[in-house]
PDB file of C-alpha atoms in Angstrom:
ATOM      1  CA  UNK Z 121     110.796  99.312 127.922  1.00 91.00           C
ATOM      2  CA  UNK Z 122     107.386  97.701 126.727  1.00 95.00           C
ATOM      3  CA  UNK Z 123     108.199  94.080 126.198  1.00 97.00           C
ATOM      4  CA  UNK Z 124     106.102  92.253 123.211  1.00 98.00           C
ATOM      5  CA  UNK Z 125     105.215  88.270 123.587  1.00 98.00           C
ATOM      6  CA  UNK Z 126     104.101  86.660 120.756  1.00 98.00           C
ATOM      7  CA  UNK Z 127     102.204  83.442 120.980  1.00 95.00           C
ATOM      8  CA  UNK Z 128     102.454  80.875 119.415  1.00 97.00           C
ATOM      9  CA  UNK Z 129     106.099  80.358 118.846  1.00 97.00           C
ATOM     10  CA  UNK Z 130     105.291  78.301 115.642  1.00 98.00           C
ATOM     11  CA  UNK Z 131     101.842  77.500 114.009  1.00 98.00           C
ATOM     12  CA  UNK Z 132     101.458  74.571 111.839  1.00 97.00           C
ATOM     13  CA  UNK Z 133      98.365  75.157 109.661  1.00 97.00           C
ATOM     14  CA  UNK Z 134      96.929  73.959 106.240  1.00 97.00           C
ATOM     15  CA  UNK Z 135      96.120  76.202 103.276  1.00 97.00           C
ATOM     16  CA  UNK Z 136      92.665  77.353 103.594  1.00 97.00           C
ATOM     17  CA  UNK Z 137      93.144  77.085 107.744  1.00 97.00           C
ATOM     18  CA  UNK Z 138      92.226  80.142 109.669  1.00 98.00           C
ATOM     19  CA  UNK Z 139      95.748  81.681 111.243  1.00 98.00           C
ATOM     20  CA  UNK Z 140      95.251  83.826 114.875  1.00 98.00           C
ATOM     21  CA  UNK Z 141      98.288  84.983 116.440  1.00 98.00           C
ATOM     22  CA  UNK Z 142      98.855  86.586 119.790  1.00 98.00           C
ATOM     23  CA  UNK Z 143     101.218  89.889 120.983  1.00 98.00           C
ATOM     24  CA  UNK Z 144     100.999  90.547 124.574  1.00 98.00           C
ATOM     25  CA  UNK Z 145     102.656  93.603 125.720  1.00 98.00           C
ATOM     26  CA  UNK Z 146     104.170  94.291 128.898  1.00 97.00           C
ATOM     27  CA  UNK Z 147     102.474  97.380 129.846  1.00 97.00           C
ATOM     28  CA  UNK Z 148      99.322  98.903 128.146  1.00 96.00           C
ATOM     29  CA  UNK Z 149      99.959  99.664 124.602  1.00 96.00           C
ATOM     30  CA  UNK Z 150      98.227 103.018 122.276  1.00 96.00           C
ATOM     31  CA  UNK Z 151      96.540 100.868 119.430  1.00 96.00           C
ATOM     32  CA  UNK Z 152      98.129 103.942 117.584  1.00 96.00           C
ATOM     33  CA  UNK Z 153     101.125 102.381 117.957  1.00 96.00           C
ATOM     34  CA  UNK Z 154     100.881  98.702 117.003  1.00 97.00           C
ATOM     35  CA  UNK Z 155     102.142  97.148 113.828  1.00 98.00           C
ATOM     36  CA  UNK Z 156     102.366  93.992 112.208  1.00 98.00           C
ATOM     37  CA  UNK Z 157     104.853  92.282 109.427  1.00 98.00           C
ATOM     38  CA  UNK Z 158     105.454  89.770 107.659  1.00 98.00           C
ATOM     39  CA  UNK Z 159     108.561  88.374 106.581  1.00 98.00           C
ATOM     40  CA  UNK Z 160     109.625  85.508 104.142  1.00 98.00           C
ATOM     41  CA  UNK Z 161     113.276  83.855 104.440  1.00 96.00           C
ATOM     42  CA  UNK Z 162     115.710  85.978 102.878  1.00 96.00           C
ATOM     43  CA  UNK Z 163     113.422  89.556 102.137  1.00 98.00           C
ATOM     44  CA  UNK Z 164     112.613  92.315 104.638  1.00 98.00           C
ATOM     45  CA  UNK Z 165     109.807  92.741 106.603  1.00 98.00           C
ATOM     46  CA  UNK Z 166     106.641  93.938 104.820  1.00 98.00           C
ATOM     47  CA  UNK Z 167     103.887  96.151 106.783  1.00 98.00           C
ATOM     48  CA  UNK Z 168     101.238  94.534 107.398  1.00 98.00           C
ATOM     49  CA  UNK Z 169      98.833  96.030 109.631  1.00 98.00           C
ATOM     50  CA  UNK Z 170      99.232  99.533 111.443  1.00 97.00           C
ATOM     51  CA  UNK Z 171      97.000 101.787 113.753  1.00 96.00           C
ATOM     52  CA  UNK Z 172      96.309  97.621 115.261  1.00 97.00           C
ATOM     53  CA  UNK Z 173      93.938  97.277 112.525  1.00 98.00           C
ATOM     54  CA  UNK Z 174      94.731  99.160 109.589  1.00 97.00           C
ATOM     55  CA  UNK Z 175      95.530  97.405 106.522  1.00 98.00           C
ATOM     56  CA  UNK Z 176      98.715  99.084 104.717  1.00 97.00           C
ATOM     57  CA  UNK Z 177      98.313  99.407 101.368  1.00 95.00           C
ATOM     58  CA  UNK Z 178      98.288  96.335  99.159  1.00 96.00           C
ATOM     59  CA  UNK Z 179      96.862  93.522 101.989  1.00 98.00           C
ATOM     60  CA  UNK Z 180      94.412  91.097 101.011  1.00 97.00           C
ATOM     61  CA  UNK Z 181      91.835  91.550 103.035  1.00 97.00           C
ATOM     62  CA  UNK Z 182      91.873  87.850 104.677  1.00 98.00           C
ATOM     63  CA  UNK Z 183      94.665  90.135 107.108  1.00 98.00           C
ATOM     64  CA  UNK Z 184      93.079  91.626 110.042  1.00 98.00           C
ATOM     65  CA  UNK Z 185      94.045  92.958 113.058  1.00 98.00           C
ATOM     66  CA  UNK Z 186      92.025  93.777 116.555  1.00 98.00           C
ATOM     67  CA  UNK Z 187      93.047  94.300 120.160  1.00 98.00           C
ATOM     68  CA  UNK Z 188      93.789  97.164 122.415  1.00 97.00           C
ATOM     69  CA  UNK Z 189      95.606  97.723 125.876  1.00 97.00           C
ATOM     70  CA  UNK Z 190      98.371  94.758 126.389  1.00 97.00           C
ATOM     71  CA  UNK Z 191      96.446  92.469 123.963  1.00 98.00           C
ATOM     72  CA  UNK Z 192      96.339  92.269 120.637  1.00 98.00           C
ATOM     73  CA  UNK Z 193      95.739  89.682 117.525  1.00 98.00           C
ATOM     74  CA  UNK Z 194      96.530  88.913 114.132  1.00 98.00           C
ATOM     75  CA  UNK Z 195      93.929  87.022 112.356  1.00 98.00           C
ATOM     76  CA  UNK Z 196      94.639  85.354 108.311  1.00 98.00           C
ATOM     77  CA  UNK Z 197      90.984  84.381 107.490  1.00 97.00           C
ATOM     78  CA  UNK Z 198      92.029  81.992 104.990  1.00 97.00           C
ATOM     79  CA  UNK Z 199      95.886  80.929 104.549  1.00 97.00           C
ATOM     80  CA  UNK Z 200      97.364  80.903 101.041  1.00 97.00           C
ATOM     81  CA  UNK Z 201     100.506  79.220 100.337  1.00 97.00           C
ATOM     82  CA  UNK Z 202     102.235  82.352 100.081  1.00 97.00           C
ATOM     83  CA  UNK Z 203     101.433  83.333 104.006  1.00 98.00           C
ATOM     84  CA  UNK Z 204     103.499  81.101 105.247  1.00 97.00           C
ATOM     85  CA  UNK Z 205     106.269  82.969 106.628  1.00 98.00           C
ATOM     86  CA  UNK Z 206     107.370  84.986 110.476  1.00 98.00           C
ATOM     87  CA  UNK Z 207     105.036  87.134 111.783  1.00 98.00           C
ATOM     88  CA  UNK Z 208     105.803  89.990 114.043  1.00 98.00           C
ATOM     89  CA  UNK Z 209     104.266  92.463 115.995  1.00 98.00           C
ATOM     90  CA  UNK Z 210     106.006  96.030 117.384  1.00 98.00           C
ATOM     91  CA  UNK Z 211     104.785  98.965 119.257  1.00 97.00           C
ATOM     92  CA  UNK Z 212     105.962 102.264 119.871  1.00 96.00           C
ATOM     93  CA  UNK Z 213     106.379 104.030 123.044  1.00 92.00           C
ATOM     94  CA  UNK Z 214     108.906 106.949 124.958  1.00 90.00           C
ATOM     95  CA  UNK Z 215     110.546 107.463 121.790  1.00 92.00           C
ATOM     96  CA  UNK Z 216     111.540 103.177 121.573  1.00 95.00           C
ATOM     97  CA  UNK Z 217     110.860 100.951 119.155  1.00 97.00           C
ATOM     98  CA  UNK Z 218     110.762  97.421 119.944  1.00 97.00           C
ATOM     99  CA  UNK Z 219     109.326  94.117 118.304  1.00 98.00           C
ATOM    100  CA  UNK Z 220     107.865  90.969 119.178  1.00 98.00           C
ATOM    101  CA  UNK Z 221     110.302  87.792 119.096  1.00 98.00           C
ATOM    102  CA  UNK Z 222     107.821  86.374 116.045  1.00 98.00           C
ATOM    103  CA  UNK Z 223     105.652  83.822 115.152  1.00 98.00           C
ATOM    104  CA  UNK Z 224     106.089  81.067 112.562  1.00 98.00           C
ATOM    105  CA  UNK Z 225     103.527  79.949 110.347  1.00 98.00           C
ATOM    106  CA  UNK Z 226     104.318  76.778 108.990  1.00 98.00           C
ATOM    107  CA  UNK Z 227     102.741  74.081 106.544  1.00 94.00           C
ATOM    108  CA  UNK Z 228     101.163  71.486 108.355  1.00 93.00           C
TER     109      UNK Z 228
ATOM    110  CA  UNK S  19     106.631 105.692  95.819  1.00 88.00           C
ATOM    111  CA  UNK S  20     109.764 106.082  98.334  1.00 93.00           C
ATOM    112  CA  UNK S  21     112.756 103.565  98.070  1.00 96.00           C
ATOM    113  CA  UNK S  22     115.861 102.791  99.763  1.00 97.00           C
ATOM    114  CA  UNK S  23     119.134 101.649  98.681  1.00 97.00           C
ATOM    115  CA  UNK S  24     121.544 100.655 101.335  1.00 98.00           C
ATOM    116  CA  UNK S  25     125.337  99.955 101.337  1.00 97.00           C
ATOM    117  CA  UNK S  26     128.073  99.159 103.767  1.00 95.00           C
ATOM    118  CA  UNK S  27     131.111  97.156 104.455  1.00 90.00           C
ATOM    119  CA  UNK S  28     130.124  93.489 104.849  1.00 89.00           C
ATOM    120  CA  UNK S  29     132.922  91.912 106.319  1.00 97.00           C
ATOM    121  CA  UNK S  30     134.570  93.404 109.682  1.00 97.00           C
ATOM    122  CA  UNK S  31     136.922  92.198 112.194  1.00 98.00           C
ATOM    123  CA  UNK S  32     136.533  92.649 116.419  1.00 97.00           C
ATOM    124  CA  UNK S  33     136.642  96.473 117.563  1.00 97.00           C
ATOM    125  CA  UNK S  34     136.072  98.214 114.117  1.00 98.00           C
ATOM    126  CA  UNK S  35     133.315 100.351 113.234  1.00 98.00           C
ATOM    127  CA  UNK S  36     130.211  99.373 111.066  1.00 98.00           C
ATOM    128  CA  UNK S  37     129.141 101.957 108.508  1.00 98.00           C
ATOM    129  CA  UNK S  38     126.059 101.619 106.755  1.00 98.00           C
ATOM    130  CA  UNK S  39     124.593 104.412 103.988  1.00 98.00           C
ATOM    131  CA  UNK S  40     121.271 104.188 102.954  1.00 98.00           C
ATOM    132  CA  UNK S  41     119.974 106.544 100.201  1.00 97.00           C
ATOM    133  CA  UNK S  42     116.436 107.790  99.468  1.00 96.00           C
ATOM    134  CA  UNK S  43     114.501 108.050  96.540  1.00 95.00           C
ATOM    135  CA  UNK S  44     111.410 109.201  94.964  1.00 91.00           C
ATOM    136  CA  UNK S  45     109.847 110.855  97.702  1.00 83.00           C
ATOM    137  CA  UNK S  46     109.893 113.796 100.982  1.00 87.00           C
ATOM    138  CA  UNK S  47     112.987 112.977 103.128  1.00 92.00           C
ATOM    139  CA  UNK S  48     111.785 115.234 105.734  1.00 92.00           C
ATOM    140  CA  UNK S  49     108.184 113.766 105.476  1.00 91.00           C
ATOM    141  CA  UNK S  50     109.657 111.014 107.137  1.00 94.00           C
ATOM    142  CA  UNK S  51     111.815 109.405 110.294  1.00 96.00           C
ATOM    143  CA  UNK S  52     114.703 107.631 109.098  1.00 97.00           C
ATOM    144  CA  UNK S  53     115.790 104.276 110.707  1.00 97.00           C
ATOM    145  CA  UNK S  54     118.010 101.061 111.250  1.00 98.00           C
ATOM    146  CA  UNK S  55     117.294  97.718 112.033  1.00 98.00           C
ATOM    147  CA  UNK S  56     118.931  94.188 112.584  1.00 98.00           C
ATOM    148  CA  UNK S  57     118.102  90.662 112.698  1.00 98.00           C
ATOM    149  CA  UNK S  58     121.012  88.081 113.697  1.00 98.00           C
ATOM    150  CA  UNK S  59     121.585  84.766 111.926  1.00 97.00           C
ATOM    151  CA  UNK S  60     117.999  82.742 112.511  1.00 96.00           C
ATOM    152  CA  UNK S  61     116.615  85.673 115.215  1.00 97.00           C
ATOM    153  CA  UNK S  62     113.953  88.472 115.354  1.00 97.00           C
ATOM    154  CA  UNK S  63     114.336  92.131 114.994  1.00 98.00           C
ATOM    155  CA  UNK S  64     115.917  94.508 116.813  1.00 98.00           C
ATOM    156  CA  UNK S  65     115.479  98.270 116.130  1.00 98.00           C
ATOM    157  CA  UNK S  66     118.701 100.153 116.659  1.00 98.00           C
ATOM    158  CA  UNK S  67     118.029 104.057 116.170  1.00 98.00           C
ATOM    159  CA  UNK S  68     116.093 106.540 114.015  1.00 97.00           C
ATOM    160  CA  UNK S  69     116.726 110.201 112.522  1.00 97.00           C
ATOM    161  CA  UNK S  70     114.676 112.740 111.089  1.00 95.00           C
ATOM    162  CA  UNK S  71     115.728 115.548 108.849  1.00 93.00           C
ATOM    163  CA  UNK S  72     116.484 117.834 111.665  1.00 94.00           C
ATOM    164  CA  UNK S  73     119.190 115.120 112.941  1.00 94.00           C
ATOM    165  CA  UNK S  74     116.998 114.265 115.993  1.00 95.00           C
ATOM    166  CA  UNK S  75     117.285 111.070 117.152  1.00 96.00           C
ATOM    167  CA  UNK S  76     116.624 108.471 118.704  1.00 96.00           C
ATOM    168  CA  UNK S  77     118.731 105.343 120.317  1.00 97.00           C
ATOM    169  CA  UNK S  78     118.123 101.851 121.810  1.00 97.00           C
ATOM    170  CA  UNK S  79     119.005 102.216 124.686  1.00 96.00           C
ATOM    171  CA  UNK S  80     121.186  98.821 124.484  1.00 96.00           C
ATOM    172  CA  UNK S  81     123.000 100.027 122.203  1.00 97.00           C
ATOM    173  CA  UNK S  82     123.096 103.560 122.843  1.00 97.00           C
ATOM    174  CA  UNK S  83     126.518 104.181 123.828  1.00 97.00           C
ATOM    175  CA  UNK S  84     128.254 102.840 120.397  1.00 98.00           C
ATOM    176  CA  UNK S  85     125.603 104.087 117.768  1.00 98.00           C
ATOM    177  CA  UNK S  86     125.710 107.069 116.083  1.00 98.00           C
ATOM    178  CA  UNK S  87     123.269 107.973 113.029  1.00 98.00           C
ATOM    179  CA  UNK S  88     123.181 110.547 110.927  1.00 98.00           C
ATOM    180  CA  UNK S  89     122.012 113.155 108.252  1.00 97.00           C
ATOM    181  CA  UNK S  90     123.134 114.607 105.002  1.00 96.00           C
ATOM    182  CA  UNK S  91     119.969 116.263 103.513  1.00 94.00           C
ATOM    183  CA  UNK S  92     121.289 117.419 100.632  1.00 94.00           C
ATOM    184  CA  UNK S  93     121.815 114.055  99.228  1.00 95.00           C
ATOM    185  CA  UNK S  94     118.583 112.816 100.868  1.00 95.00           C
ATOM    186  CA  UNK S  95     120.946 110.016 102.836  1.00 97.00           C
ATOM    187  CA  UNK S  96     121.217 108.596 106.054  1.00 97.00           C
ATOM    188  CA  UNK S  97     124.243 106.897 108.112  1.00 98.00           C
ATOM    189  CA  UNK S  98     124.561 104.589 110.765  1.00 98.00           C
ATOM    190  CA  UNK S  99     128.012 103.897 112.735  1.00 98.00           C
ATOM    191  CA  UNK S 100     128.238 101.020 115.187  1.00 98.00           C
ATOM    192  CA  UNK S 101     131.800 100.921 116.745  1.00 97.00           C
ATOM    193  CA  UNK S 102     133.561  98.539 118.575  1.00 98.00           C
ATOM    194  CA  UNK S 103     131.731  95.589 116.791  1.00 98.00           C
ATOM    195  CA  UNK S 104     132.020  91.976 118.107  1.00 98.00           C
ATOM    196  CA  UNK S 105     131.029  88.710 117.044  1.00 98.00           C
ATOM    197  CA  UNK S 106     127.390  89.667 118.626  1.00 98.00           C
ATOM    198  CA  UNK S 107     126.889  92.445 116.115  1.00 98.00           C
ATOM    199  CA  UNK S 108     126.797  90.205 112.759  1.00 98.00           C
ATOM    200  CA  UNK S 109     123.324  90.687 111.598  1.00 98.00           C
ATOM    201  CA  UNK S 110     121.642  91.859 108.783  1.00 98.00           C
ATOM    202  CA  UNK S 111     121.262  95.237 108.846  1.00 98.00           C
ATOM    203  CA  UNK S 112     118.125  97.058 107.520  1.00 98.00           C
ATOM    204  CA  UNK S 113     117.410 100.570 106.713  1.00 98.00           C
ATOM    205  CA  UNK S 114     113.808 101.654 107.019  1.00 98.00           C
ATOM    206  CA  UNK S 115     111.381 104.764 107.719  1.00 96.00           C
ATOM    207  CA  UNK S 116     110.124 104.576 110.933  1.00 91.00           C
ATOM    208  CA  UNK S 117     107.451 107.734 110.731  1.00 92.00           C
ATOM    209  CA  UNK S 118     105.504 108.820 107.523  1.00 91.00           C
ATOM    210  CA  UNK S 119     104.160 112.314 107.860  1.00 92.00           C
ATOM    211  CA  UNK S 120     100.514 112.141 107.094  1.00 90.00           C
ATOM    212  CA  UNK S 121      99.698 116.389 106.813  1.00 91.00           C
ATOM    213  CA  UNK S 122      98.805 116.693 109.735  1.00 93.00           C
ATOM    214  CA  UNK S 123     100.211 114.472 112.582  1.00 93.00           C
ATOM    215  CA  UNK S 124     102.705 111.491 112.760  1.00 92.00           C
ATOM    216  CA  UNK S 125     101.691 107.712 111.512  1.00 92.00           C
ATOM    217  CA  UNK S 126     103.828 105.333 113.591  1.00 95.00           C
ATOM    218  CA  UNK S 127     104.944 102.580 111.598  1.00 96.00           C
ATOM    219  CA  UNK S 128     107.584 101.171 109.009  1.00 96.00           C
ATOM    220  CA  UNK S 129     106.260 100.864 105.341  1.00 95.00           C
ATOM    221  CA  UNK S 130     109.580 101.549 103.215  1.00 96.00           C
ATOM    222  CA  UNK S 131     112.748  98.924 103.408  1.00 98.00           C
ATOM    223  CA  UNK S 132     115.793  98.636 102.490  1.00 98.00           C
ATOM    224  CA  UNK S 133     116.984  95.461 101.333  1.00 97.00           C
ATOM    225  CA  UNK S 134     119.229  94.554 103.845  1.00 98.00           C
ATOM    226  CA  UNK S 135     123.064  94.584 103.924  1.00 98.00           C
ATOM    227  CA  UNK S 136     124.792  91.172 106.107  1.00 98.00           C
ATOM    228  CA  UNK S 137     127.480  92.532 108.122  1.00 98.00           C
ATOM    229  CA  UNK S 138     129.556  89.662 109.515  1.00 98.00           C
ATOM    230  CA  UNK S 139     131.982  90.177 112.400  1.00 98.00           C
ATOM    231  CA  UNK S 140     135.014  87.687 112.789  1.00 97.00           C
ATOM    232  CA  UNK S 141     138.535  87.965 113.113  1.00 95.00           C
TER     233      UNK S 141
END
């Protein structure tokens, strides 16, 4: 099983801040396979990213997403108030899902 | 554009069996894999299975031996049993696609969600 570790735990930022979050994966990781979400307190998840640096439909464009192999980043160029909220990252891989244990981005 | 609606008993006591429905509309069932998430009380996610319209599946592992999830095509729905429930298992529970047929090959991600259902485990 391809374990995901997500640095940092929590992120304290200001609006207008630029936001980079880590996923590590245990083993090397098709960028194929790579997602991120977003998720505010009491709503599902929302796709963020796919592909490790496709925007799904609908993302601003300060979203972006890079990396290959066991590394890979989530960047918010600019953070609005509404992006504060748990970030997570999951991959794909011999027919198992798994996710990332998230990242908070908090108000600083 | 696809939706979910999800339902289930939300209140369940030691060794019973969760049951969760989740119903789609406005879109191709079979253009898609089918799955179920949860997320404890003030924790991440955990993925616990996914179907396609075929009734292949798929299982974490972890929880393998107690899931069971399946298909009824010809109300475009999809189930998910989880017996023997403990305190361990209240979570919210999520439906969600986990594949989207693109015409040509698989894209591996999870665009359409449920709301969520809480499923709470006590005796």
């Amino acid at each position: 099983e391809v374990v995901l570790t997500q640095s940092p735990g929590t992120l304290s930022l200001s609006p207008g801040e630029r936001a980079t979050l880590s996923c590590r994966a245990s083993q090397s990781v098709s960028s194929r396979f790579l997602a991120w979400y977003q998720q505010k307190p009491g709503q599902a998840p929302r796709l963020l990213i796919y592909g490790a640096s496709s925007r799904a439909t609908g993302i601003p464009d300060r979203f972006s997403g890079s990396g290959s192999g066991t590394d890979f980043t989530l960047t918010i160029s600019r953070l609005e108030p509404e992006d504060f909220a748990v970030y997570y990252c999951q991959q794909y891989d011999s027919s198992l899902w798994t996710f990332g244990q998230g990242t908070r981005v908090v108000i600083k | 554009q696809v939706q979910l609606q999800q339902w289930g008993a939300g209140l369940l006591k030691p060794s019973e069996t969760l049951s969760l429905t989740c119903a789609v509309y406005g879109g191709s069932f079979s253009g898609y894999y089918w799955g179920c998430i949860r997320q404890p009380p003030g924790k991440g996610l955990e993925w616990i299975g996914e179907i396609n319209h075929s009734g292949g599946t798929n299982y974490n592992p972890s929880l393998k031996s107690r899931v069971t999830i399946s298909v009824d095509t010809s109300k475009n729905q999809f189930s998910l049993k989880l017996s023997s429930v403990t305190a361990a298992d209240t979570a919210e529970y999520y439906c969600a696609s986990s594949r989207r047929y693109n015409g040509y090959d698989w894209d591996y991600y999870m665009d359409v969600w449920g709301k969520g259902t809480t499923v709470t485990v006590s005796s």
